Amino acid sequence: MSATLLKRRRGVAAKRAVGRARRHFRVRRQVSGTPARPRLVVTRSLRHMVAQIVDDTKGHTLVSASTLDASLRGTEGDKSVLAGKVGVLLAERAKAAGIAKVVFDRGGNRYAGRVAALADAAREAGLEF
């Protein structure tokens, strides 16, 4: 998040956004994707989950999955169940692309709830991290 955007926000939402951005930058200093172990990025919004596997050396997204995908659009269940299905779909697509090991980037979000459900489902489906 840019500094100007953070300055425009006010109140509790601004503090929350600044804290998440700070945590994300702190995580990104440590975590980087390579061709051997690309980075699994989790983006969480109020309604949807997006997961991408990124090679940071080239700056390319190798594989992605989301609750917005056509295969998951009409799926029943709460948001944690849908996040788990995104994890399974991402792991299947990663296997098809020849990716077995990744580095997990929680994106400044707490490792609980939907983020943990996505990670656990991806692990059970065969991704190593």
XYZ file of N, CA, C and O in Angstrom:
516
model
N 0.833 -1.175 0.000
C 0.000 0.000 0.000
C 0.877 1.236 0.000
O 1.832 1.307 0.750
N 0.530 2.184 -0.802
C 1.348 3.387 -0.874
C 1.092 4.273 0.340
O 0.042 4.203 0.975
N 2.059 5.110 0.624
C 1.952 5.996 1.787
C 0.817 6.998 1.623
O 0.135 7.330 2.592
N 0.580 7.461 0.394
C -0.495 8.446 0.194
C -1.860 7.830 0.443
O -2.741 8.476 0.994
N -2.021 6.581 0.045
C -3.289 5.908 0.289
C -3.511 5.726 1.780
O -4.620 5.909 2.274
N -2.455 5.378 2.494
C -2.584 5.187 3.929
C -2.881 6.498 4.649
O -3.581 6.518 5.648
N -2.371 7.605 4.130
C -2.634 8.900 4.756
C -4.083 9.321 4.577
O -4.637 10.003 5.417
N -4.708 8.913 3.478
C -6.087 9.307 3.212
C -7.081 8.605 4.119
O -8.138 9.122 4.401
N -6.767 7.399 4.547
C -7.685 6.657 5.401
C -7.700 7.246 6.800
O -6.720 7.786 7.276
N -8.810 7.091 7.484
C -8.959 7.651 8.815
C -9.425 6.583 9.800
O -10.074 5.621 9.417
N -9.112 6.754 11.059
C -9.682 5.947 12.129
C -9.139 4.537 12.217
O -7.986 4.256 11.892
N -10.017 3.656 12.680
C -9.645 2.273 12.960
C -9.250 1.533 11.692
O -8.303 0.756 11.688
N -9.966 1.784 10.597
C -9.644 1.114 9.331
C -8.238 1.474 8.871
O -7.514 0.625 8.337
N -7.829 2.711 9.096
C -6.482 3.132 8.706
C -5.435 2.413 9.542
O -4.425 1.939 9.009
N -5.671 2.308 10.831
C -4.714 1.616 11.703
C -4.600 0.144 11.319
O -3.512 -0.423 11.308
N -5.730 -0.446 10.980
C -5.726 -1.846 10.583
C -4.967 -2.038 9.282
O -4.171 -2.966 9.126
N -5.195 -1.156 8.317
C -4.516 -1.247 7.020
C -3.020 -0.997 7.160
O -2.204 -1.688 6.532
N -2.653 -0.035 7.989
C -1.228 0.251 8.202
C -0.550 -0.934 8.876
O 0.549 -1.343 8.486
N -1.202 -1.522 9.858
C -0.626 -2.677 10.547
C -0.445 -3.865 9.625
O 0.587 -4.531 9.643
N -1.445 -4.129 8.780
C -1.331 -5.250 7.852
C -0.230 -4.992 6.838
O 0.555 -5.888 6.510
N -0.141 -3.769 6.333
C 0.918 -3.427 5.377
C 2.294 -3.571 6.022
O 3.229 -4.083 5.396
N 2.418 -3.161 7.260
C 3.695 -3.277 7.966
C 4.081 -4.745 8.154
O 5.228 -5.131 7.925
N 3.114 -5.566 8.548
C 3.393 -7.001 8.708
C 3.761 -7.633 7.371
O 4.659 -8.470 7.296
N 3.062 -7.218 6.285
C 3.341 -7.790 4.976
C 4.754 -7.438 4.515
O 5.481 -8.293 4.006
N 5.167 -6.188 4.696
C 6.521 -5.798 4.316
C 7.560 -6.551 5.145
O 8.618 -6.940 4.638
N 7.262 -6.789 6.414
C 8.182 -7.520 7.284
C 8.324 -8.971 6.808
O 9.429 -9.513 6.773
N 7.221 -9.577 6.420
C 7.255 -10.956 5.913
C 8.003 -11.008 4.585
O 8.817 -11.899 4.344
N 7.770 -10.017 3.713
C 8.383 -10.020 2.386
C 9.892 -9.796 2.412
O 10.584 -10.168 1.475
N 10.401 -9.213 3.484
C 11.866 -9.098 3.601
C 12.508 -10.472 3.734
O 13.617 -10.690 3.274
N 11.795 -11.395 4.350
C 12.328 -12.732 4.604
C 11.985 -13.722 3.482
O 12.768 -14.614 3.180
N 10.808 -13.599 2.902
C 10.285 -14.608 1.981
C 10.422 -14.129 0.544
O 9.963 -13.045 0.195
N 11.066 -14.957 -0.284
C 11.185 -14.655 -1.696
C 11.083 -15.948 -2.485
O 11.618 -16.973 -2.067
N 10.397 -15.893 -3.608
C 10.227 -17.085 -4.425
C 11.337 -17.232 -5.446
O 11.794 -16.266 -6.040
N 11.801 -18.448 -5.608
C 12.833 -18.773 -6.586
C 12.241 -19.763 -7.594
O 11.154 -20.290 -7.364
N 12.934 -20.027 -8.687
C 12.405 -21.041 -9.619
C 12.269 -22.425 -8.960
O 11.350 -23.170 -9.286
N 13.163 -22.749 -8.023
C 13.080 -24.048 -7.347
C 11.943 -24.079 -6.327
O 11.262 -25.092 -6.182
N 11.774 -22.976 -5.583
C 10.708 -22.873 -4.582
C 9.983 -21.544 -4.758
O 10.329 -20.553 -4.133
N 8.970 -21.507 -5.616
C 8.237 -20.259 -5.800
C 7.413 -19.904 -4.553
O 7.215 -20.729 -3.668
N 6.923 -18.677 -4.520
C 6.206 -18.140 -3.360
C 4.707 -18.306 -3.560
O 4.159 -17.945 -4.586
N 4.035 -18.874 -2.553
C 2.585 -19.002 -2.556
C 2.025 -17.778 -1.828
O 2.213 -17.635 -0.626
N 1.383 -16.887 -2.545
C 0.865 -15.636 -2.007
C -0.625 -15.788 -1.738
O -1.364 -16.211 -2.624
N -1.057 -15.427 -0.538
C -2.468 -15.482 -0.185
C -2.986 -14.059 -0.033
O -2.426 -13.265 0.713
N -4.046 -13.734 -0.760
C -4.700 -12.439 -0.652
C -6.118 -12.682 -0.163
O -6.859 -13.468 -0.770
N -6.473 -12.001 0.908
C -7.775 -12.215 1.540
C -8.545 -10.904 1.517
O -8.042 -9.870 1.933
N -9.763 -10.958 0.995
C -10.648 -9.805 1.090
C -11.816 -10.201 1.980
O -11.855 -11.321 2.496
N -12.752 -9.314 2.165
C -13.890 -9.649 3.023
C -14.720 -10.789 2.449
O -15.314 -11.564 3.188
N -14.755 -10.909 1.135
C -15.622 -11.888 0.499
C -14.882 -13.015 -0.204
O -15.408 -14.124 -0.307
N -13.676 -12.763 -0.697
C -13.000 -13.740 -1.552
C -11.593 -14.059 -1.059
O -11.015 -13.325 -0.265
N -11.047 -15.163 -1.580
C -9.660 -15.577 -1.348
C -9.013 -15.781 -2.709
O -9.603 -16.372 -3.607
N -7.792 -15.274 -2.824
C -7.014 -15.459 -4.044
C -5.662 -16.013 -3.633
O -5.052 -15.522 -2.681
N -5.193 -17.033 -4.317
C -3.878 -17.607 -4.053
C -3.133 -17.699 -5.373
O -3.691 -18.118 -6.388
N -1.866 -17.290 -5.345
C -1.028 -17.337 -6.533
C 0.309 -17.945 -6.171
O 0.796 -17.763 -5.056
N 0.911 -18.629 -7.125
C 2.276 -19.112 -6.970
C 3.129 -18.286 -7.919
O 2.895 -18.275 -9.125
N 4.113 -17.556 -7.334
C 4.863 -16.538 -8.062
C 6.354 -16.860 -8.043
O 6.907 -17.221 -7.000
N 6.997 -16.711 -9.190
C 8.453 -16.762 -9.291
C 8.951 -15.321 -9.235
O 8.766 -14.560 -10.177
N 9.548 -14.925 -8.109
C 9.956 -13.536 -7.908
C 11.175 -13.148 -8.739
O 11.378 -11.955 -8.993
N 11.988 -14.102 -9.166
C 13.153 -13.748 -9.980
C 12.726 -13.215 -11.344
O 13.333 -12.296 -11.875
N 11.655 -13.794 -11.911
C 11.137 -13.334 -13.199
C 9.961 -12.375 -13.044
O 9.622 -11.665 -13.967
N 9.319 -12.413 -11.868
C 8.140 -11.583 -11.654
C 6.913 -12.126 -12.358
O 6.058 -11.367 -12.796
N 6.815 -13.464 -12.465
C 5.717 -14.099 -13.180
C 4.849 -14.894 -12.219
O 5.355 -15.552 -11.316
N 3.550 -14.865 -12.461
C 2.624 -15.745 -11.756
C 2.581 -17.061 -12.512
O 2.261 -17.093 -13.704
N 2.918 -18.140 -11.825
C 2.965 -19.451 -12.462
C 1.600 -20.129 -12.440
O 1.183 -20.731 -13.431
N 0.920 -20.066 -11.285
C -0.364 -20.728 -11.093
C -1.207 -19.838 -10.188
O -0.673 -19.196 -9.284
N -2.521 -19.830 -10.409
C -3.392 -19.087 -9.507
C -4.721 -19.809 -9.356
O -5.123 -20.602 -10.208
N -5.387 -19.524 -8.243
C -6.731 -20.046 -7.976
C -7.445 -19.033 -7.095
O -6.805 -18.290 -6.349
N -8.760 -19.019 -7.189
C -9.529 -18.012 -6.474
C -10.950 -18.497 -6.276
O -11.418 -19.390 -6.987
N -11.650 -17.877 -5.326
C -13.069 -18.173 -5.164
C -13.870 -17.594 -6.315
O -15.040 -17.918 -6.479
N -13.248 -16.756 -7.131
C -13.906 -16.187 -8.302
C -13.827 -17.107 -9.525
O -14.429 -16.807 -10.553
N -13.064 -18.203 -9.441
C -12.958 -19.145 -10.553
C -14.323 -19.753 -10.876
O -15.148 -19.967 -9.986
N -14.532 -20.049 -12.129
C -15.810 -20.602 -12.564
C -16.111 -21.935 -11.890
O -17.268 -22.243 -11.590
N -15.079 -22.733 -11.616
C -15.299 -24.045 -11.000
C -15.721 -23.947 -9.540
O -16.311 -24.878 -9.008
N -15.454 -22.821 -8.888
C -15.820 -22.650 -7.475
C -16.950 -21.648 -7.272
O -17.365 -21.419 -6.141
N -17.451 -21.054 -8.336
C -18.425 -19.965 -8.221
C -19.677 -20.344 -7.428
O -20.062 -19.672 -6.511
N -20.342 -21.414 -7.766
C -21.610 -21.766 -7.125
C -21.474 -22.734 -5.971
O -22.453 -23.342 -5.555
N -20.268 -22.890 -5.437
C -20.024 -23.871 -4.392
C -20.646 -23.434 -3.075
O -20.583 -22.276 -2.699
N -21.239 -24.387 -2.382
C -21.865 -24.111 -1.084
C -20.832 -24.179 0.026
O -19.808 -24.842 -0.098
N -21.104 -23.500 1.116
C -20.241 -23.555 2.290
C -19.856 -22.172 2.749
O -20.062 -21.173 2.048
N -19.292 -22.118 3.958
C -18.846 -20.831 4.476
C -17.503 -20.462 3.861
O -16.951 -21.189 3.043
N -16.981 -19.307 4.255
C -15.771 -18.794 3.618
C -14.551 -19.664 3.899
O -13.670 -19.777 3.049
N -14.489 -20.314 5.061
C -13.356 -21.193 5.361
C -13.375 -22.438 4.478
O -12.334 -22.905 4.020
N -14.553 -22.969 4.241
C -14.685 -24.138 3.356
C -14.256 -23.766 1.940
O -13.528 -24.518 1.276
N -14.696 -22.605 1.469
C -14.309 -22.156 0.134
C -12.803 -21.915 0.043
O -12.182 -22.219 -0.974
N -12.201 -21.378 1.112
C -10.749 -21.174 1.115
C -10.025 -22.507 1.009
O -9.006 -22.623 0.318
N -10.531 -23.531 1.679
C -9.941 -24.861 1.561
C -10.029 -25.400 0.147
O -9.082 -26.009 -0.369
N -11.152 -25.153 -0.510
C -11.304 -25.607 -1.891
C -10.358 -24.860 -2.828
O -9.860 -25.432 -3.790
N -10.095 -23.588 -2.525
C -9.115 -22.826 -3.306
C -7.734 -23.447 -3.137
O -6.970 -23.580 -4.098
N -7.401 -23.860 -1.905
C -6.111 -24.509 -1.644
C -5.953 -25.808 -2.415
O -4.886 -26.076 -2.986
N -7.001 -26.607 -2.451
C -6.957 -27.873 -3.194
C -6.806 -27.609 -4.687
O -5.989 -28.246 -5.368
N -7.574 -26.656 -5.204
C -7.502 -26.321 -6.632
C -6.119 -25.795 -7.003
O -5.558 -26.173 -8.039
N -5.556 -24.969 -6.138
C -4.213 -24.426 -6.392
C -3.175 -25.545 -6.396
O -2.291 -25.577 -7.258
N -3.276 -26.481 -5.466
C -2.322 -27.586 -5.404
C -2.425 -28.471 -6.647
O -1.404 -28.916 -7.188
N -3.644 -28.708 -7.123
C -3.815 -29.514 -8.338
C -3.185 -28.816 -9.548
O -2.504 -29.448 -10.355
N -3.412 -27.513 -9.652
C -2.837 -26.769 -10.767
C -1.320 -26.693 -10.658
O -0.619 -26.712 -11.671
N -0.800 -26.608 -9.438
C 0.649 -26.566 -9.239
C 1.281 -27.894 -9.638
O 2.335 -27.921 -10.282
N 0.647 -28.996 -9.263
C 1.159 -30.315 -9.660
C 1.188 -30.443 -11.173
O 2.141 -30.974 -11.739
N 0.132 -29.962 -11.827
C 0.074 -30.033 -13.285
C 1.182 -29.195 -13.923
O 1.672 -29.523 -15.011
N 1.583 -28.115 -13.246
C 2.653 -27.254 -13.759
C 4.030 -27.733 -13.328
O 5.037 -27.118 -13.681
N 4.095 -28.811 -12.550
C 5.380 -29.360 -12.122
C 5.964 -28.691 -10.890
O 7.168 -28.731 -10.669
N 5.139 -28.099 -10.067
C 5.592 -27.426 -8.842
C 5.216 -28.298 -7.655
O 4.046 -28.647 -7.476
N 6.216 -28.660 -6.838
C 5.960 -29.492 -5.669
C 6.232 -28.761 -4.362
O 5.558 -29.001 -3.366
N 7.229 -27.872 -4.356
C 7.614 -27.166 -3.132
C 7.435 -25.668 -3.327
O 7.799 -25.124 -4.373
N 6.878 -25.018 -2.310
C 6.673 -23.570 -2.349
C 7.077 -22.966 -1.014
O 7.293 -23.673 -0.036
N 7.169 -21.643 -0.984
C 7.386 -20.877 0.232
C 6.081 -20.129 0.490
O 5.542 -19.489 -0.412
N 5.561 -20.193 1.712
C 4.252 -19.621 2.019
C 4.380 -18.164 2.435
O 5.172 -17.810 3.296
N 3.576 -17.299 1.808
C 3.513 -15.870 2.136
C 2.081 -15.559 2.540
O 1.187 -15.543 1.706
N 1.864 -15.316 3.819
C 0.513 -15.081 4.327
C 0.019 -13.670 4.059
O -1.109 -13.326 4.365
N 0.847 -12.821 3.491
C 0.429 -11.495 3.073
C 0.103 -10.545 4.201
O -0.741 -9.671 4.035
N 0.719 -10.716 5.357
C 0.447 -9.837 6.486
C -0.781 -10.234 7.273
O -1.089 -9.622 8.296
N -1.503 -11.253 6.813
C -2.679 -11.727 7.533
C -2.258 -12.696 8.623
O -1.227 -13.359 8.518
N -3.072 -12.790 9.651
C -2.818 -13.737 10.722
C -2.997 -15.151 10.182
O -3.905 -15.408 9.381
N -2.135 -16.091 10.615
C -2.235 -17.476 10.152
C -3.311 -18.170 10.977
O -3.044 -18.894 11.926
N -4.550 -17.903 10.623
C -5.703 -18.485 11.305
C -6.881 -18.398 10.349
O -6.823 -17.701 9.334
N -7.932 -19.106 10.648
C -9.154 -19.004 9.866
C -8.986 -19.409 8.424
O -8.521 -20.506 8.101
N -9.352 -18.501 7.517
C -9.346 -18.813 6.079
C -7.942 -19.008 5.533
O -7.724 -19.844 4.661
N -6.979 -18.248 6.052
C -5.597 -18.387 5.573
C -5.062 -19.766 5.950
O -4.453 -20.465 5.138
N -5.306 -20.184 7.178
C -4.861 -21.506 7.627
C -5.609 -22.618 6.901
O -5.022 -23.659 6.565
N -6.892 -22.423 6.635
C -7.672 -23.438 5.920
C -7.130 -23.643 4.508
O -6.996 -24.780 4.039
N -6.781 -22.559 3.834
C -6.204 -22.650 2.498
C -4.864 -23.377 2.546
O -4.603 -24.276 1.742
N -4.018 -23.016 3.503
C -2.690 -23.635 3.612
C -2.790 -25.118 3.942
O -2.093 -25.945 3.330
N -3.653 -25.474 4.871
C -3.802 -26.881 5.252
C -4.332 -27.718 4.095
O -3.868 -28.840 3.858
N -5.301 -27.180 3.366
C -5.852 -27.913 2.223
C -4.813 -28.087 1.120
O -4.737 -29.149 0.497
N -4.002 -27.071 0.901
C -2.951 -27.179 -0.127
C -1.914 -28.224 0.288
O -1.417 -28.973 -0.556
N -1.585 -28.267 1.582
C -0.632 -29.283 2.068
C -1.192 -30.683 1.891
O -0.504 -31.595 1.448
N -2.472 -30.868 2.262
C -3.090 -32.188 2.142
C -3.184 -32.622 0.687
O -3.150 -33.825 0.386
N -3.316 -31.657 -0.226
C -3.416 -31.987 -1.650
C -2.052 -32.222 -2.305
O -1.987 -32.546 -3.484
N -0.948 -32.038 -1.542
C 0.346 -32.428 -2.064
C 1.414 -31.359 -2.157
O 2.540 -31.663 -2.515
N 1.111 -30.102 -1.865
C 2.148 -29.071 -1.888
C 2.988 -29.151 -0.611
O 2.441 -29.388 0.463
N 4.273 -28.942 -0.751
C 5.181 -28.972 0.407
C 5.591 -27.569 0.774
O 6.108 -26.824 -0.060
N 5.359 -27.182 2.039
C 5.860 -25.938 2.602
C 5.751 -25.991 4.094
O 5.155 -26.849 4.676
